[in-house]
Amino acid sequence: MTRWLALAAGVAALVALPAGLKGYGVYLLSLWCVYVIAGMGLNLTVGYAGQISLGQAGFLGIGAYSAAILLQAGVPFLAVLPASALLCFVVGLLLGFPALRVQHHYLAFATLGFNMLVFLVARNEQWLTGGTFGLNNIPRPMILGWRFANRVDFYHLLLAAMLAMAALMAWLLRSPWGRAFAALRDNPIRAESVGIDTTFYTLMAFAIGAAYAGVAGVFFACLVGFIDPAPFGVSISLSMLLMVIAGGAGRFFGPALGAVVVVLLPEWLRFAQDWYLAIFGFAIVAMMVWLPGGLLSLPDRVRGRA
Amino acid sequence: MTALLDVREMARHYGAIRAVDGVSFAVQPGEILGVIGPNGSGKTTLFNAILGQVRPTAGQVIFEERDITGLSPLLLARRGIGRTFQSLQVFGGLSVRDNLIAAGQEFRGGRAGRLFAAPDAGLGARAEEIIALFRLGPVAALRAGGLSYGQQKLVDIAMAFMAGPRLVLLDEPCAGVNPALIEELMELLLRLNRAHGGSFVVIEHNMDFVMRLCGRVICMAEGRILAEGAPAAVQADRAVLEAYLGA
Ligand SMILES: Nc1ncnc2c1ncn2[C@@H]1O[C@H](COP(=O)(O)OP(=O)(O)OP(=O)(O)O)[C@@H](O)[C@H]1O
Ligand SMILES: [Mg+2]
């Protein structure tokens, strides 16, 4: 009960927050939502199914570019959203299937290579992606005749999408599939011996995680209105992975916290100028050494000591 | 009567080490077969070669009149063979109840259907039944990874029975379990055997347990079968006394 109240209070705060923020604050908040959606997907792959993926930004890019192209072609937003998600899901299957058939840790290599490929295609295939100039004038979403042109309106739409994606994830994790994901993470050998097809479930976790990045990518494209290859590079994938680990891999609210760290900390640390990357990197390494369970494991730890 | 499981000339070598070196035996429906032998005699490797955990160097395995040699653990589970491991193998992060449901859910309906099934996959009642049978009630809601060794062992064994397998292979179920629980475990296995016609192959060093549980025993030494027969006969066998039980 208190949990639901806390959740409701949190949502109410997120709805009301833009009132006290300037334009840039609303933008950062929106960016946070985008990363939370992508991070939830990555958390499924990494935290719940126990795989390593180094290509989440690649899927974010596929979602963003496909959305930009389709929206500019006049395809309605409500059709673009599932189409981009499906595209990422299918690409995830095509990428994961051969990798997982060989060996589960090949997924890390495959996703790394995949992300580099996405980046190169985005930069070099000018006819499709605009190359380094990117694609601009990406329209804000129009849903049932209502255009979410206003910053705050768009943020509220994005927030609603994030909450819907979170609810979907919660439902998935509670389903028998969620149990199978946890089982293959905890003990793949035992899982196979009780009939759990670890290859199938790993592939599904990965592809669903990719689809989440696709959804995030669509909103990202609409948020910034202009995309170029930079936000979809391997380094962004790495920071997304670190974000999941920082928040607490396999914890439902981990990505929400991790995304705060990844989106806002660089802003706050701006006074440190060129040093912020180093400070940030050091913080992450320190955390993996001293707090491998992520920030959300702190309460448990404190309780365990007491 | 055709055998439930028929293992023929099974071998598994690791380089020059002949961990299993030409072992043949059969398990009849409803039988409890014991496997004994000194440490390193190849008992676990024999299980692993039968169960697809390692590839046999030679030999054949027939289950319910079909050749299952070299099939993956996944496919063998689907064919109705359950197993437990010598080393603890539970899903540490899941509750005991979820461990049991995880061990049974893949045998119900299709995968797509399970995505939309109830969270307990319709196995809530079955899980309660197994929990009661193995007296896991007090710990059912706890994380399996946090239980005592003996309790985890019990969960491991209970998992093997969730899906109603037609054959279960148990690797040292008594190791690390306290004497009172061992007694319970034996009664439980006997009950599953008599009431439900369960067939088991049990590796065990606890001779008392083997003598009272098993209808027939094979003793392995250095990858081969040293003696085979009624428990009392094997126990009294000269070669077995020399190689394993000691005089
Ligand atoms: N992966 C492996 N590589 C090399 N040798 C192995 C391997 N697995 C087992 N062996 C060897 O095979 C032999 C049989 O081992 P196994 O584990 O089957 O014995 P066991 O009868 O189960 O013993 P215990 O009663 O101690 O469990 C041993 O000599 C062991 O060292
Ligand atoms: Mg052994």
Coordinates of C-alpha atoms and ligand atoms in Angstrom, one line a residue:
Chain A
M1 CA 0.0 0.0 0.0
T2 CA 2.7 2.5 1.0
R3 CA 4.5 1.4 -2.1
W4 CA 1.6 2.3 -4.3
L5 CA 1.3 5.7 -2.5
A6 CA 5.0 6.4 -3.1
L7 CA 4.6 5.5 -6.7
A8 CA 1.6 7.7 -7.1
A9 CA 3.4 10.6 -5.4
G10 CA 6.4 10.1 -7.7
V11 CA 4.2 10.1 -10.8
A12 CA 2.4 13.2 -9.6
A13 CA 5.8 14.9 -9.0
L14 CA 6.9 14.0 -12.5
V15 CA 3.7 15.4 -14.0
A16 CA 4.0 18.7 -12.0
L17 CA 7.8 19.1 -12.3
P18 CA 7.9 21.2 -15.6
A19 CA 5.9 24.0 -13.9
G20 CA 9.0 24.8 -11.9
L21 CA 11.5 24.4 -14.7
K22 CA 12.8 26.4 -17.6
G23 CA 12.9 25.2 -21.1
Y24 CA 16.2 23.4 -20.8
G25 CA 15.1 21.7 -17.6
V26 CA 12.1 20.3 -19.4
Y27 CA 14.4 19.1 -22.1
L28 CA 16.6 17.3 -19.7
L29 CA 13.6 15.8 -18.0
S30 CA 12.4 14.6 -21.4
L31 CA 15.8 13.2 -22.2
W32 CA 15.7 11.4 -18.9
C33 CA 12.4 9.7 -19.9
V34 CA 14.0 8.6 -23.2
Y35 CA 17.0 7.1 -21.4
V36 CA 14.7 5.4 -18.9
I37 CA 12.8 3.6 -21.6
A38 CA 16.0 2.5 -23.4
G39 CA 17.5 1.6 -20.0
M40 CA 14.5 -0.5 -19.0
G41 CA 15.1 -2.5 -22.2
L42 CA 18.8 -2.9 -21.5
N43 CA 18.0 -3.8 -17.9
L44 CA 15.9 -6.7 -19.2
T45 CA 18.8 -8.0 -21.2
V46 CA 21.5 -7.3 -18.7
G47 CA 19.9 -7.3 -15.3
Y48 CA 17.2 -9.9 -15.7
A49 CA 18.5 -12.2 -18.4
G50 CA 22.1 -11.8 -17.4
Q51 CA 23.6 -11.0 -20.8
I52 CA 26.0 -8.3 -21.8
S53 CA 24.8 -6.0 -24.6
L54 CA 27.1 -3.2 -25.9
G55 CA 24.8 -2.0 -28.7
Q56 CA 21.8 -0.4 -27.1
A57 CA 22.6 3.0 -28.6
G58 CA 22.6 1.3 -32.0
F59 CA 19.0 0.3 -31.5
L60 CA 18.2 3.8 -30.2
G61 CA 19.7 5.0 -33.5
I62 CA 17.6 2.6 -35.6
G63 CA 14.5 3.8 -33.8
A64 CA 15.4 7.4 -34.2
Y65 CA 16.4 7.3 -37.9
S66 CA 13.5 5.1 -38.9
A67 CA 11.1 7.4 -37.1
A68 CA 12.7 10.5 -38.7
I69 CA 12.4 9.0 -42.1
L70 CA 8.9 7.7 -41.7
L71 CA 7.6 10.9 -40.0
Q72 CA 9.0 13.1 -42.7
A73 CA 7.3 10.8 -45.3
G74 CA 4.0 11.7 -43.5
V75 CA 3.4 8.4 -41.8
P76 CA 1.3 9.0 -38.6
F77 CA 3.1 8.9 -35.3
L78 CA 0.9 6.1 -33.9
A79 CA 2.0 3.9 -36.8
V80 CA 5.7 4.9 -36.6
L81 CA 6.0 4.0 -33.0
P82 CA 5.1 0.3 -33.3
A83 CA 6.9 0.1 -36.7
S84 CA 10.2 1.3 -35.3
A85 CA 9.9 -0.9 -32.2
L86 CA 9.2 -3.9 -34.5
L87 CA 12.1 -3.0 -36.7
C88 CA 14.4 -3.1 -33.7
F89 CA 12.9 -6.3 -32.4
V90 CA 13.5 -8.0 -35.8
V91 CA 17.1 -6.6 -36.1
G92 CA 17.6 -7.8 -32.5
L93 CA 16.5 -11.3 -33.5
L94 CA 18.7 -11.3 -36.6
L95 CA 21.7 -10.2 -34.6
G96 CA 21.1 -12.3 -31.5
F97 CA 20.2 -15.6 -33.1
P98 CA 23.6 -16.4 -34.7
A99 CA 25.5 -15.0 -31.8
L100 CA 23.6 -17.0 -29.1
R101 CA 23.7 -20.2 -31.1
V102 CA 27.5 -20.1 -30.9
Q103 CA 28.1 -19.0 -27.3
H104 CA 26.3 -16.6 -25.0
H105 CA 29.1 -14.2 -24.5
Y106 CA 29.4 -13.7 -28.2
L107 CA 26.4 -11.4 -27.8
A108 CA 28.8 -8.8 -26.3
F109 CA 31.0 -8.9 -29.4
A110 CA 28.1 -9.0 -31.9
T111 CA 26.4 -6.0 -30.3
L112 CA 29.6 -4.1 -30.3
G113 CA 30.2 -4.7 -34.0
F114 CA 26.5 -4.0 -34.7
N115 CA 26.7 -0.6 -33.0
M116 CA 29.8 0.4 -35.0
L117 CA 28.0 -0.7 -38.1
V118 CA 24.9 1.4 -37.3
F119 CA 27.2 4.4 -36.6
L120 CA 29.0 4.0 -39.9
V121 CA 25.8 3.6 -41.9
A122 CA 24.4 6.7 -40.2
R123 CA 27.5 8.7 -41.1
N124 CA 28.2 7.4 -44.6
E125 CA 24.9 6.6 -46.2
Q126 CA 24.0 10.1 -46.9
W127 CA 21.0 9.4 -49.2
L128 CA 19.2 7.7 -46.3
T129 CA 20.5 9.3 -43.1
G130 CA 21.9 12.7 -44.2
G131 CA 25.4 11.6 -43.2
T132 CA 27.1 13.9 -40.8
F133 CA 24.6 16.6 -41.5
G134 CA 21.9 14.4 -40.2
L135 CA 18.1 14.7 -40.6
N136 CA 16.3 17.8 -39.4
N137 CA 12.8 19.2 -39.1
I138 CA 11.6 16.0 -37.5
P139 CA 8.0 16.9 -36.6
R140 CA 6.6 16.6 -33.1
P141 CA 4.1 13.8 -32.8
M142 CA 0.5 14.3 -33.9
I143 CA -2.0 12.0 -32.2
L144 CA -5.7 12.1 -33.1
G145 CA -5.4 15.6 -34.5
W146 CA -3.6 16.9 -31.4
R147 CA 0.0 18.0 -32.1
F148 CA 2.3 17.8 -29.1
A149 CA 4.3 20.8 -30.3
N150 CA 4.7 22.5 -26.9
R151 CA 7.7 21.3 -24.9
V152 CA 5.6 20.6 -21.8
D153 CA 2.9 18.8 -23.7
F154 CA 5.5 16.6 -25.4
Y155 CA 7.1 15.9 -22.1
H156 CA 3.8 14.7 -20.7
L157 CA 3.2 12.5 -23.7
L158 CA 6.7 11.0 -23.3
L159 CA 6.1 10.6 -19.6
A160 CA 2.9 8.7 -20.3
A161 CA 4.8 6.5 -22.8
M162 CA 7.5 5.8 -20.2
L163 CA 4.9 4.8 -17.6
A164 CA 3.1 2.6 -20.1
M165 CA 6.4 0.9 -21.1
A166 CA 7.2 0.4 -17.4
A167 CA 3.8 -1.2 -16.8
L168 CA 4.4 -3.5 -19.8
M169 CA 7.8 -4.4 -18.4
A170 CA 6.4 -5.1 -14.9
W171 CA 3.8 -7.3 -16.5
L172 CA 6.4 -9.2 -18.6
L173 CA 8.6 -9.7 -15.6
R174 CA 5.7 -11.2 -13.6
S175 CA 4.7 -13.5 -16.3
P176 CA 6.2 -17.0 -16.6
W177 CA 8.6 -15.5 -19.2
G178 CA 9.9 -13.2 -16.5
R179 CA 10.6 -16.3 -14.3
A180 CA 12.3 -18.0 -17.2
F181 CA 14.5 -14.9 -17.6
A182 CA 15.5 -14.9 -14.0
A183 CA 16.1 -18.7 -14.0
L184 CA 18.5 -18.5 -17.0
R185 CA 20.3 -15.6 -15.3
D186 CA 20.6 -17.5 -12.0
N187 CA 21.6 -20.9 -13.3
P188 CA 21.5 -21.6 -17.1
I189 CA 22.6 -25.3 -16.6
R190 CA 19.8 -26.0 -14.1
A191 CA 17.4 -24.1 -16.4
E192 CA 18.1 -26.3 -19.3
S193 CA 17.6 -29.4 -17.2
V194 CA 14.1 -28.4 -16.3
G195 CA 13.2 -27.7 -19.9
I196 CA 13.8 -23.9 -20.1
D197 CA 15.1 -23.1 -23.5
T198 CA 17.8 -20.7 -22.5
T199 CA 18.7 -19.7 -26.1
F200 CA 15.1 -18.8 -26.9
Y201 CA 14.6 -16.8 -23.7
T202 CA 17.9 -15.0 -24.0
L203 CA 17.0 -14.1 -27.6
M204 CA 13.6 -12.8 -26.5
A205 CA 15.0 -10.8 -23.7
F206 CA 17.5 -9.2 -26.0
A207 CA 15.1 -8.5 -28.8
I208 CA 12.5 -7.1 -26.4
G209 CA 15.2 -4.9 -24.9
A210 CA 16.1 -3.7 -28.4
A211 CA 12.4 -2.9 -29.1
Y212 CA 12.4 -0.7 -26.0
A213 CA 15.4 1.2 -27.4
G214 CA 13.5 1.6 -30.6
V215 CA 10.6 3.2 -28.8
A216 CA 13.0 5.4 -26.9
G217 CA 14.6 6.3 -30.3
V218 CA 11.3 7.5 -31.8
F219 CA 10.8 9.9 -28.9
F220 CA 14.4 11.0 -29.0
A221 CA 14.0 12.0 -32.7
C222 CA 10.8 13.9 -31.9
L223 CA 12.4 15.5 -28.8
V224 CA 15.5 17.0 -30.5
G225 CA 13.9 17.5 -33.9
F226 CA 17.3 16.9 -35.5
I227 CA 19.5 13.8 -35.4
D228 CA 23.0 13.1 -36.5
P229 CA 25.1 10.0 -35.8
A230 CA 26.8 11.3 -32.6
P231 CA 24.2 10.2 -29.9
F232 CA 24.2 6.6 -31.2
G233 CA 27.9 5.8 -30.9
V234 CA 29.4 2.9 -29.0
S235 CA 30.4 5.3 -26.1
I236 CA 26.7 6.0 -25.6
S237 CA 26.0 2.3 -25.4
L238 CA 28.7 2.0 -22.8
S239 CA 27.2 4.8 -20.7
M240 CA 23.8 3.1 -21.0
L241 CA 25.3 -0.1 -19.8
L242 CA 26.9 1.8 -16.9
M243 CA 23.7 3.5 -16.2
V244 CA 21.9 0.1 -15.7
I245 CA 24.8 -1.1 -13.5
A246 CA 24.8 2.2 -11.6
G247 CA 21.1 2.1 -10.9
G248 CA 21.2 -1.6 -10.0
A249 CA 21.0 -4.3 -12.6
G250 CA 18.0 -6.5 -12.2
R251 CA 16.2 -3.9 -10.1
F252 CA 13.0 -2.5 -11.5
F253 CA 13.7 1.1 -10.7
G254 CA 17.4 0.8 -11.4
P255 CA 17.2 2.5 -14.9
A256 CA 15.2 5.4 -13.5
L257 CA 18.0 6.2 -11.1
G258 CA 20.8 5.3 -13.5
A259 CA 19.3 7.6 -16.1
V260 CA 19.4 10.5 -13.6
V261 CA 23.0 9.9 -13.0
V262 CA 23.8 9.6 -16.7
V263 CA 21.7 12.6 -17.9
L264 CA 22.0 15.1 -15.1
L265 CA 25.4 14.4 -13.5
P266 CA 27.3 15.7 -16.6
E267 CA 25.2 18.8 -16.4
W268 CA 25.9 19.4 -12.7
L269 CA 29.5 18.6 -13.2
R270 CA 29.9 21.1 -16.0
F271 CA 31.9 23.3 -13.8
A272 CA 34.5 20.6 -13.9
Q273 CA 34.6 21.2 -17.6
D274 CA 36.9 18.7 -19.4
W275 CA 37.3 16.8 -16.2
Y276 CA 33.8 15.7 -15.8
L277 CA 34.2 12.6 -18.0
A278 CA 37.1 11.5 -15.9
I279 CA 35.2 12.2 -12.6
F280 CA 32.2 10.4 -14.0
G281 CA 34.3 7.4 -15.2
F282 CA 36.0 7.2 -11.9
A283 CA 32.7 7.3 -10.0
I284 CA 31.5 4.4 -12.1
V285 CA 34.6 2.3 -11.6
A286 CA 34.5 3.0 -7.9
M287 CA 30.9 1.9 -7.8
M288 CA 31.5 -1.4 -9.6
V289 CA 34.2 -2.1 -7.1
W290 CA 32.5 -1.0 -3.9
L291 CA 28.8 -1.2 -4.8
P292 CA 28.3 -3.8 -7.5
G293 CA 24.6 -4.0 -6.7
G294 CA 24.1 -0.4 -7.8
L295 CA 22.7 2.5 -5.9
L296 CA 19.4 0.8 -5.2
S297 CA 21.2 -1.9 -3.3
L298 CA 22.3 0.7 -0.7
P299 CA 19.3 0.4 1.6
D300 CA 19.7 -3.4 1.7
R301 CA 23.4 -3.0 2.5
V302 CA 22.8 -0.5 5.3
R303 CA 20.1 -2.7 6.8
G304 CA 22.5 -5.7 6.4
R305 CA 25.1 -3.9 8.4
A306 CA 22.8 -2.6 11.1
Chain B
M1 CA 9.3 -56.2 -20.2
T2 CA 11.2 -53.6 -22.1
A3 CA 13.5 -51.4 -20.1
L4 CA 12.7 -47.8 -19.4
L5 CA 16.3 -46.8 -19.8
D6 CA 18.9 -48.9 -21.6
V7 CA 22.5 -47.7 -21.4
R8 CA 24.9 -49.6 -23.7
E9 CA 28.7 -49.6 -23.6
M10 CA 28.7 -46.0 -22.5
A11 CA 32.2 -44.4 -22.4
R12 CA 33.5 -40.9 -21.7
H13 CA 37.3 -40.3 -21.8
Y14 CA 39.1 -37.1 -20.9
G15 CA 42.4 -37.5 -22.9
A16 CA 44.0 -40.5 -21.2
I17 CA 41.6 -40.5 -18.3
R18 CA 38.8 -43.0 -18.9
A19 CA 36.3 -41.5 -16.6
V20 CA 33.6 -43.9 -17.9
D21 CA 34.8 -46.9 -19.8
G22 CA 32.2 -49.1 -21.3
V23 CA 29.2 -49.2 -18.9
S24 CA 26.0 -51.0 -19.7
F25 CA 22.9 -51.3 -17.5
A26 CA 19.2 -51.1 -17.8
V27 CA 16.5 -49.6 -15.6
Q28 CA 13.0 -51.2 -15.6
P29 CA 9.9 -49.2 -15.1
G30 CA 9.2 -48.7 -11.4
E31 CA 12.7 -49.7 -10.4
I32 CA 15.1 -47.8 -8.0
L33 CA 18.6 -48.5 -9.1
G34 CA 21.5 -47.5 -6.9
V35 CA 25.0 -46.5 -8.2
I36 CA 27.8 -46.7 -5.7
G37 CA 31.6 -46.6 -6.0
P38 CA 34.6 -44.7 -4.7
N39 CA 35.3 -41.0 -5.4
G40 CA 36.3 -40.5 -8.9
S41 CA 35.0 -43.8 -10.2
G42 CA 33.0 -42.1 -12.9
K43 CA 29.4 -42.0 -11.4
T44 CA 28.7 -38.4 -12.1
T45 CA 30.4 -38.5 -15.5
L46 CA 28.1 -41.5 -16.3
F47 CA 25.1 -39.4 -15.4
N48 CA 26.4 -36.4 -17.4
A49 CA 27.0 -38.6 -20.4
I50 CA 23.5 -40.0 -20.3
L51 CA 21.9 -36.6 -19.7
G52 CA 23.6 -34.7 -22.5
Q53 CA 25.7 -32.6 -20.1
V54 CA 28.9 -34.0 -21.8
R55 CA 29.2 -35.8 -25.1
P56 CA 29.8 -39.6 -24.8
T57 CA 33.0 -40.8 -26.3
A58 CA 31.1 -44.0 -27.3
G59 CA 27.9 -45.8 -26.4
Q60 CA 24.2 -45.6 -26.8
V61 CA 21.3 -44.5 -24.6
I62 CA 17.8 -45.8 -25.2
F63 CA 14.9 -44.2 -23.3
E64 CA 11.4 -45.6 -23.8
E65 CA 12.6 -47.5 -26.8
R66 CA 14.0 -44.4 -28.5
D67 CA 17.6 -43.5 -29.1
I68 CA 18.4 -40.4 -27.0
T69 CA 22.2 -40.6 -27.3
G70 CA 23.8 -37.1 -27.2
L71 CA 20.5 -35.2 -27.0
S72 CA 20.8 -31.9 -25.1
P73 CA 19.7 -31.6 -21.5
L74 CA 16.8 -29.5 -22.7
L75 CA 15.5 -32.1 -25.0
L76 CA 15.9 -34.8 -22.4
A77 CA 13.9 -32.8 -19.9
R78 CA 11.2 -32.5 -22.5
R79 CA 11.3 -36.3 -23.0
G80 CA 10.4 -36.7 -19.3
I81 CA 13.8 -37.2 -17.6
G82 CA 14.4 -35.2 -14.4
R83 CA 17.7 -34.9 -12.6
T84 CA 19.4 -33.4 -9.6
F85 CA 23.0 -32.3 -9.4
Q86 CA 25.8 -33.3 -7.0
S87 CA 26.6 -29.7 -6.5
L88 CA 23.8 -27.4 -5.5
Q89 CA 21.8 -26.1 -8.5
V90 CA 18.9 -23.9 -7.6
F91 CA 17.8 -20.5 -8.8
G92 CA 19.2 -18.6 -6.0
G93 CA 17.4 -15.3 -6.6
L94 CA 14.0 -16.8 -6.9
S95 CA 11.7 -17.9 -4.0
V96 CA 11.4 -21.6 -3.3
R97 CA 7.9 -21.6 -4.8
D98 CA 9.2 -19.8 -7.9
N99 CA 12.0 -22.4 -8.2
L100 CA 9.4 -25.1 -8.3
I101 CA 7.1 -23.3 -10.8
A102 CA 10.2 -22.6 -13.0
A103 CA 10.9 -26.3 -13.0
G104 CA 7.4 -27.1 -14.2
Q105 CA 6.2 -24.2 -16.3
E106 CA 7.9 -25.1 -19.6
F107 CA 5.9 -28.4 -19.7
R108 CA 2.6 -26.5 -19.9
G109 CA 1.2 -25.2 -23.2
G110 CA 3.2 -23.3 -25.8
R111 CA 5.7 -20.5 -25.2
A112 CA 3.5 -17.8 -26.7
G113 CA 0.6 -18.9 -24.5
R114 CA 2.8 -18.8 -21.4
L115 CA 3.6 -15.2 -22.1
F116 CA -0.1 -14.4 -21.5
A117 CA -0.6 -17.1 -18.8
A118 CA -1.2 -16.4 -15.1
P119 CA 2.0 -15.5 -13.3
D120 CA 2.1 -18.9 -11.7
A121 CA 1.5 -20.6 -15.1
G122 CA -1.4 -22.5 -13.6
L123 CA 1.0 -24.4 -11.4
G124 CA 0.2 -22.9 -8.1
A125 CA -1.7 -26.0 -6.8
R126 CA 1.0 -28.4 -8.1
A127 CA 3.7 -26.3 -6.4
E128 CA 1.8 -26.4 -3.1
E129 CA 1.5 -30.2 -3.5
I130 CA 5.3 -30.6 -3.9
I131 CA 6.0 -28.1 -1.2
A132 CA 3.8 -30.1 1.2
L133 CA 5.4 -33.4 0.1
F134 CA 8.9 -32.1 0.7
R135 CA 7.9 -30.1 3.8
L136 CA 9.1 -26.9 2.4
G137 CA 6.1 -24.9 3.6
P138 CA 7.9 -22.7 6.1
V139 CA 10.5 -21.6 3.6
A140 CA 8.3 -21.5 0.4
A141 CA 8.3 -17.7 0.1
L142 CA 12.0 -17.3 0.9
R143 CA 14.8 -16.7 -1.6
A144 CA 16.3 -20.2 -2.3
G145 CA 19.8 -18.8 -2.3
G146 CA 19.5 -17.8 1.3
L147 CA 18.5 -21.2 2.6
S148 CA 20.7 -23.7 4.4
Y149 CA 22.6 -26.2 2.3
G150 CA 20.3 -29.1 3.2
Q151 CA 17.2 -27.1 2.5
Q152 CA 18.6 -26.0 -0.9
K153 CA 19.3 -29.7 -1.6
L154 CA 15.7 -30.5 -0.9
V155 CA 14.6 -27.7 -3.2
D156 CA 16.9 -29.1 -5.9
I157 CA 15.4 -32.6 -5.5
A158 CA 11.8 -31.2 -5.4
M159 CA 12.4 -29.4 -8.6
A160 CA 13.2 -32.6 -10.4
F161 CA 9.7 -33.9 -9.6
M162 CA 7.7 -30.8 -10.5
A163 CA 7.0 -31.8 -14.1
G164 CA 6.0 -35.4 -13.2
P165 CA 9.0 -37.0 -14.9
R166 CA 9.0 -40.7 -15.9
L167 CA 12.6 -41.2 -14.8
V168 CA 14.7 -39.2 -12.3
L169 CA 18.4 -39.4 -11.9
L170 CA 19.7 -38.2 -8.5
D171 CA 23.3 -37.5 -7.8
E172 CA 24.1 -37.9 -4.1
P173 CA 20.8 -36.6 -2.7
C174 CA 22.0 -37.3 0.9
A175 CA 25.2 -35.3 0.8
G176 CA 25.1 -32.5 3.2
V177 CA 21.6 -33.3 4.5
N178 CA 21.0 -34.0 8.2
P179 CA 20.1 -37.6 9.3
A180 CA 16.5 -36.8 10.1
L181 CA 16.0 -35.3 6.7
I182 CA 17.7 -38.2 5.0
E183 CA 15.1 -40.5 6.7
E184 CA 12.3 -38.3 5.4
L185 CA 13.9 -38.2 1.9
M186 CA 14.0 -42.0 1.8
E187 CA 10.4 -42.3 2.8
L188 CA 9.4 -39.7 0.2
L189 CA 11.3 -41.4 -2.6
L190 CA 9.8 -44.8 -1.6
R191 CA 6.3 -43.2 -1.6
L192 CA 6.9 -41.6 -5.0
N193 CA 8.1 -45.0 -6.2
R194 CA 5.2 -47.1 -4.8
A195 CA 2.3 -44.7 -5.2
H196 CA 3.3 -43.1 -8.5
G197 CA 5.5 -45.8 -10.1
G198 CA 8.4 -43.4 -10.1
S199 CA 11.7 -44.8 -11.5
F200 CA 15.0 -43.6 -10.1
V201 CA 18.7 -44.0 -10.5
V202 CA 20.4 -42.8 -7.4
I203 CA 24.1 -42.2 -6.9
E204 CA 24.9 -42.3 -3.2
H205 CA 27.7 -42.9 -0.8
N206 CA 25.4 -43.4 2.2
M207 CA 25.2 -47.2 2.2
D208 CA 22.4 -47.5 4.7
F209 CA 20.3 -45.3 2.4
V210 CA 21.2 -47.3 -0.7
M211 CA 20.5 -50.6 1.0
R212 CA 17.1 -49.7 2.1
L213 CA 16.0 -47.7 -0.9
C214 CA 17.3 -49.5 -3.9
G215 CA 16.0 -52.8 -5.4
R216 CA 19.3 -53.3 -7.3
V217 CA 22.7 -51.8 -7.1
I218 CA 25.7 -51.4 -9.4
C219 CA 29.1 -50.6 -8.0
M220 CA 31.5 -48.7 -10.2
A221 CA 35.3 -48.5 -10.0
E222 CA 37.7 -46.8 -12.4
G223 CA 35.0 -46.2 -15.0
R224 CA 33.7 -49.7 -15.1
I225 CA 31.0 -51.8 -13.4
L226 CA 32.7 -53.9 -10.7
A227 CA 29.6 -55.7 -9.4
E228 CA 25.8 -55.6 -10.0
G229 CA 22.9 -57.2 -8.2
A230 CA 20.8 -57.2 -5.1
P231 CA 22.0 -54.6 -2.5
A232 CA 23.0 -57.2 0.0
A233 CA 24.9 -59.3 -2.6
V234 CA 26.8 -56.3 -3.9
Q235 CA 27.6 -55.2 -0.4
A236 CA 29.1 -58.6 0.4
D237 CA 31.0 -58.8 -2.9
R238 CA 34.7 -59.3 -2.3
A239 CA 35.8 -57.0 -5.1
V240 CA 33.4 -54.3 -3.8
L241 CA 34.7 -54.7 -0.3
E242 CA 38.3 -54.3 -1.5
A243 CA 37.7 -51.4 -3.9
Y244 CA 35.1 -49.3 -2.0
L245 CA 33.7 -50.4 1.3
G246 CA 37.0 -51.4 2.8
A247 CA 37.4 -54.2 5.3
Ligands
LIG1 N1 35.9 -32.3 -17.1 C1 36.8 -33.2 -16.7 N2 38.1 -33.2 -17.2 C2 39.0 -34.1 -16.9 N3 38.7 -35.1 -16.0 C3 37.5 -35.2 -15.5 C4 36.5 -34.3 -15.8 N4 35.3 -34.6 -15.2 C5 35.7 -35.7 -14.5 N5 37.0 -36.1 -14.7 C6 37.6 -37.2 -14.0 O1 36.8 -38.3 -14.3 C7 36.9 -39.2 -13.2 C8 35.5 -39.5 -12.7 O2 34.9 -38.4 -12.1 P1 33.4 -38.3 -11.5 O3 33.1 -37.0 -11.1 O4 32.5 -38.9 -12.5 O5 33.5 -39.3 -10.3 P2 32.4 -39.7 -9.2 O6 32.3 -41.2 -9.2 O7 31.1 -38.9 -9.4 O8 33.1 -39.2 -7.8 P3 32.4 -38.6 -6.5 O9 31.9 -39.8 -5.7 O10 33.6 -38.0 -5.8 O11 31.4 -37.7 -6.9 C9 37.7 -38.5 -12.1 O12 39.0 -39.0 -12.2 C10 37.7 -37.1 -12.5 O13 38.9 -36.4 -12.2
MG2 MG 30.1 -37.5 -8.4

